[in-house]
């Protein structure tokens, strides 16, 4: 798979019925290794190893109902009070990040109400922070550490 802007991590992979699989440490199971999954797994490992996020407070492909339709949020990080603090949308590296990805995560965030939003294709990472007092977002240069959410 393609190198990403995240640090390199060691992953456990396997070939099952001719399909490449990767072990997801959050879901504790093998999942199909697609380009989008490659990005998602790197983001999760980055949150754990480089941003101090407890594994037990990360949800991957969290089910969400938006406008009566079942969807899946790629990554949700919960705070110590078990409320969402970070919501992330992952795209495959070959997918350019466009307005529709920002619209998608903003729509999901009407349900989750996380303070930090992340959109990434593994090559580009966009991060913004919600100021609850002004209800406005400001872009950040990097994903904050887990302790910054408290």
mmCIF file with all atom_site columns, C-alpha atoms in Angstrom, residues 41-112:
data_model
loop_
_atom_site.group_PDB
_atom_site.id
_atom_site.type_symbol
_atom_site.label_atom_id
_atom_site.label_alt_id
_atom_site.label_comp_id
_atom_site.label_asym_id
_atom_site.label_entity_id
_atom_site.label_seq_id
_atom_site.pdbx_PDB_ins_code
_atom_site.Cartn_x
_atom_site.Cartn_y
_atom_site.Cartn_z
_atom_site.occupancy
_atom_site.B_iso_or_equiv
_atom_site.pdbx_formal_charge
_atom_site.auth_seq_id
_atom_site.auth_comp_id
_atom_site.auth_asym_id
_atom_site.auth_atom_id
_atom_site.pdbx_PDB_model_num
ATOM 1  C CA . UNK A 1 41  ? -5.885  2.290  10.312 1.00 0.00 ? 41  UNK A CA 1
ATOM 2  C CA . UNK A 1 42  ? -3.036  4.800  10.106 1.00 0.00 ? 42  UNK A CA 1
ATOM 3  C CA . UNK A 1 43  ? -5.203  7.520  11.622 1.00 0.00 ? 43  UNK A CA 1
ATOM 4  C CA . UNK A 1 44  ? -6.260  5.219  14.466 1.00 0.00 ? 44  UNK A CA 1
ATOM 5  C CA . UNK A 1 45  ? -2.665  4.230  15.223 1.00 0.00 ? 45  UNK A CA 1
ATOM 6  C CA . UNK A 1 46  ? -1.636  7.899  15.091 1.00 0.00 ? 46  UNK A CA 1
ATOM 7  C CA . UNK A 1 47  ? -4.353  8.788  17.600 1.00 0.00 ? 47  UNK A CA 1
ATOM 8  C CA . UNK A 1 48  ? -3.231  5.982  19.920 1.00 0.00 ? 48  UNK A CA 1
ATOM 9  C CA . UNK A 1 49  ? 0.563   6.182  19.650 1.00 0.00 ? 49  UNK A CA 1
ATOM 10 C CA . UNK A 1 50  ? 1.168   9.835  18.835 1.00 0.00 ? 50  UNK A CA 1
ATOM 11 C CA . UNK A 1 51  ? -1.775  11.612 20.446 1.00 0.00 ? 51  UNK A CA 1
ATOM 12 C CA . UNK A 1 52  ? -2.268  9.501  23.583 1.00 0.00 ? 52  UNK A CA 1
ATOM 13 C CA . UNK A 1 53  ? -5.827  8.407  22.850 1.00 0.00 ? 53  UNK A CA 1
ATOM 14 C CA . UNK A 1 54  ? -6.957  5.395  24.909 1.00 0.00 ? 54  UNK A CA 1
ATOM 15 C CA . UNK A 1 55  ? -7.918  2.518  22.586 1.00 0.00 ? 55  UNK A CA 1
ATOM 16 C CA . UNK A 1 56  ? -11.122 1.918  24.549 1.00 0.00 ? 56  UNK A CA 1
ATOM 17 C CA . UNK A 1 57  ? -12.337 5.432  23.745 1.00 0.00 ? 57  UNK A CA 1
ATOM 18 C CA . UNK A 1 58  ? -12.093 5.047  19.962 1.00 0.00 ? 58  UNK A CA 1
ATOM 19 C CA . UNK A 1 59  ? -14.951 3.787  17.803 1.00 0.00 ? 59  UNK A CA 1
ATOM 20 C CA . UNK A 1 60  ? -14.363 2.772  14.184 1.00 0.00 ? 60  UNK A CA 1
ATOM 21 C CA . UNK A 1 61  ? -17.218 2.853  11.682 1.00 0.00 ? 61  UNK A CA 1
ATOM 22 C CA . UNK A 1 62  ? -19.615 4.067  14.359 1.00 0.00 ? 62  UNK A CA 1
ATOM 23 C CA . UNK A 1 63  ? -23.223 3.790  13.253 1.00 0.00 ? 63  UNK A CA 1
ATOM 24 C CA . UNK A 1 64  ? -25.084 7.094  13.014 1.00 0.00 ? 64  UNK A CA 1
ATOM 25 C CA . UNK A 1 65  ? -28.578 7.979  11.880 1.00 0.00 ? 65  UNK A CA 1
ATOM 26 C CA . UNK A 1 66  ? -28.636 11.161 9.845  1.00 0.00 ? 66  UNK A CA 1
ATOM 27 C CA . UNK A 1 67  ? -31.916 12.399 8.360  1.00 0.00 ? 67  UNK A CA 1
ATOM 28 C CA . UNK A 1 68  ? -33.453 8.984  8.907  1.00 0.00 ? 68  UNK A CA 1
ATOM 29 C CA . UNK A 1 69  ? -30.681 7.141  7.061  1.00 0.00 ? 69  UNK A CA 1
ATOM 30 C CA . UNK A 1 70  ? -28.123 4.795  8.637  1.00 0.00 ? 70  UNK A CA 1
ATOM 31 C CA . UNK A 1 71  ? -24.550 5.919  7.962  1.00 0.00 ? 71  UNK A CA 1
ATOM 32 C CA . UNK A 1 72  ? -21.138 5.132  9.426  1.00 0.00 ? 72  UNK A CA 1
ATOM 33 C CA . UNK A 1 73  ? -18.702 7.636  10.873 1.00 0.00 ? 73  UNK A CA 1
ATOM 34 C CA . UNK A 1 74  ? -15.148 6.466  10.159 1.00 0.00 ? 74  UNK A CA 1
ATOM 35 C CA . UNK A 1 75  ? -13.569 7.318  13.516 1.00 0.00 ? 75  UNK A CA 1
ATOM 36 C CA . UNK A 1 76  ? -15.095 8.754  16.679 1.00 0.00 ? 76  UNK A CA 1
ATOM 37 C CA . UNK A 1 77  ? -12.998 9.533  19.754 1.00 0.00 ? 77  UNK A CA 1
ATOM 38 C CA . UNK A 1 78  ? -14.818 9.806  23.062 1.00 0.00 ? 78  UNK A CA 1
ATOM 39 C CA . UNK A 1 79  ? -13.766 11.936 26.002 1.00 0.00 ? 79  UNK A CA 1
ATOM 40 C CA . UNK A 1 80  ? -13.491 10.736 29.556 1.00 0.00 ? 80  UNK A CA 1
ATOM 41 C CA . UNK A 1 81  ? -17.162 11.643 30.084 1.00 0.00 ? 81  UNK A CA 1
ATOM 42 C CA . UNK A 1 82  ? -18.012 9.398  27.101 1.00 0.00 ? 82  UNK A CA 1
ATOM 43 C CA . UNK A 1 83  ? -19.120 12.244 24.871 1.00 0.00 ? 83  UNK A CA 1
ATOM 44 C CA . UNK A 1 84  ? -17.625 12.549 21.369 1.00 0.00 ? 84  UNK A CA 1
ATOM 45 C CA . UNK A 1 85  ? -14.622 14.879 21.203 1.00 0.00 ? 85  UNK A CA 1
ATOM 46 C CA . UNK A 1 86  ? -13.228 14.070 17.739 1.00 0.00 ? 86  UNK A CA 1
ATOM 47 C CA . UNK A 1 87  ? -14.928 12.936 14.555 1.00 0.00 ? 87  UNK A CA 1
ATOM 48 C CA . UNK A 1 88  ? -12.921 11.867 11.496 1.00 0.00 ? 88  UNK A CA 1
ATOM 49 C CA . UNK A 1 89  ? -13.751 11.090 7.893  1.00 0.00 ? 89  UNK A CA 1
ATOM 50 C CA . UNK A 1 90  ? -11.229 9.050  5.916  1.00 0.00 ? 90  UNK A CA 1
ATOM 51 C CA . UNK A 1 91  ? -10.921 8.830  2.159  1.00 0.00 ? 91  UNK A CA 1
ATOM 52 C CA . UNK A 1 92  ? -8.638  6.715  -0.016 1.00 0.00 ? 92  UNK A CA 1
ATOM 53 C CA . UNK A 1 93  ? -5.319  8.397  -0.950 1.00 0.00 ? 93  UNK A CA 1
ATOM 54 C CA . UNK A 1 94  ? -6.373  8.771  -4.577 1.00 0.00 ? 94  UNK A CA 1
ATOM 55 C CA . UNK A 1 95  ? -9.521  10.678 -3.560 1.00 0.00 ? 95  UNK A CA 1
ATOM 56 C CA . UNK A 1 96  ? -9.065  14.437 -3.539 1.00 0.00 ? 96  UNK A CA 1
ATOM 57 C CA . UNK A 1 97  ? -10.535 16.113 -0.486 1.00 0.00 ? 97  UNK A CA 1
ATOM 58 C CA . UNK A 1 98  ? -13.374 18.279 -1.731 1.00 0.00 ? 98  UNK A CA 1
ATOM 59 C CA . UNK A 1 99  ? -16.217 20.250 -0.226 1.00 0.00 ? 99  UNK A CA 1
ATOM 60 C CA . UNK A 1 100 ? -18.476 17.182 -0.146 1.00 0.00 ? 100 UNK A CA 1
ATOM 61 C CA . UNK A 1 101 ? -16.186 15.515 2.446  1.00 0.00 ? 101 UNK A CA 1
ATOM 62 C CA . UNK A 1 102 ? -16.398 18.609 4.659  1.00 0.00 ? 102 UNK A CA 1
ATOM 63 C CA . UNK A 1 103 ? -20.165 18.701 4.192  1.00 0.00 ? 103 UNK A CA 1
ATOM 64 C CA . UNK A 1 104 ? -20.407 15.004 5.091  1.00 0.00 ? 104 UNK A CA 1
ATOM 65 C CA . UNK A 1 105 ? -18.489 15.333 8.353  1.00 0.00 ? 105 UNK A CA 1
ATOM 66 C CA . UNK A 1 106 ? -20.325 18.537 9.277  1.00 0.00 ? 106 UNK A CA 1
ATOM 67 C CA . UNK A 1 107 ? -23.637 16.737 8.739  1.00 0.00 ? 107 UNK A CA 1
ATOM 68 C CA . UNK A 1 108 ? -22.549 13.784 10.912 1.00 0.00 ? 108 UNK A CA 1
ATOM 69 C CA . UNK A 1 109 ? -21.380 16.235 13.534 1.00 0.00 ? 109 UNK A CA 1
ATOM 70 C CA . UNK A 1 110 ? -24.917 17.565 13.932 1.00 0.00 ? 110 UNK A CA 1
ATOM 71 C CA . UNK A 1 111 ? -25.498 14.189 15.605 1.00 0.00 ? 111 UNK A CA 1
ATOM 72 C CA . UNK A 1 112 ? -22.149 13.693 17.405 1.00 0.00 ? 112 UNK A CA 1
#
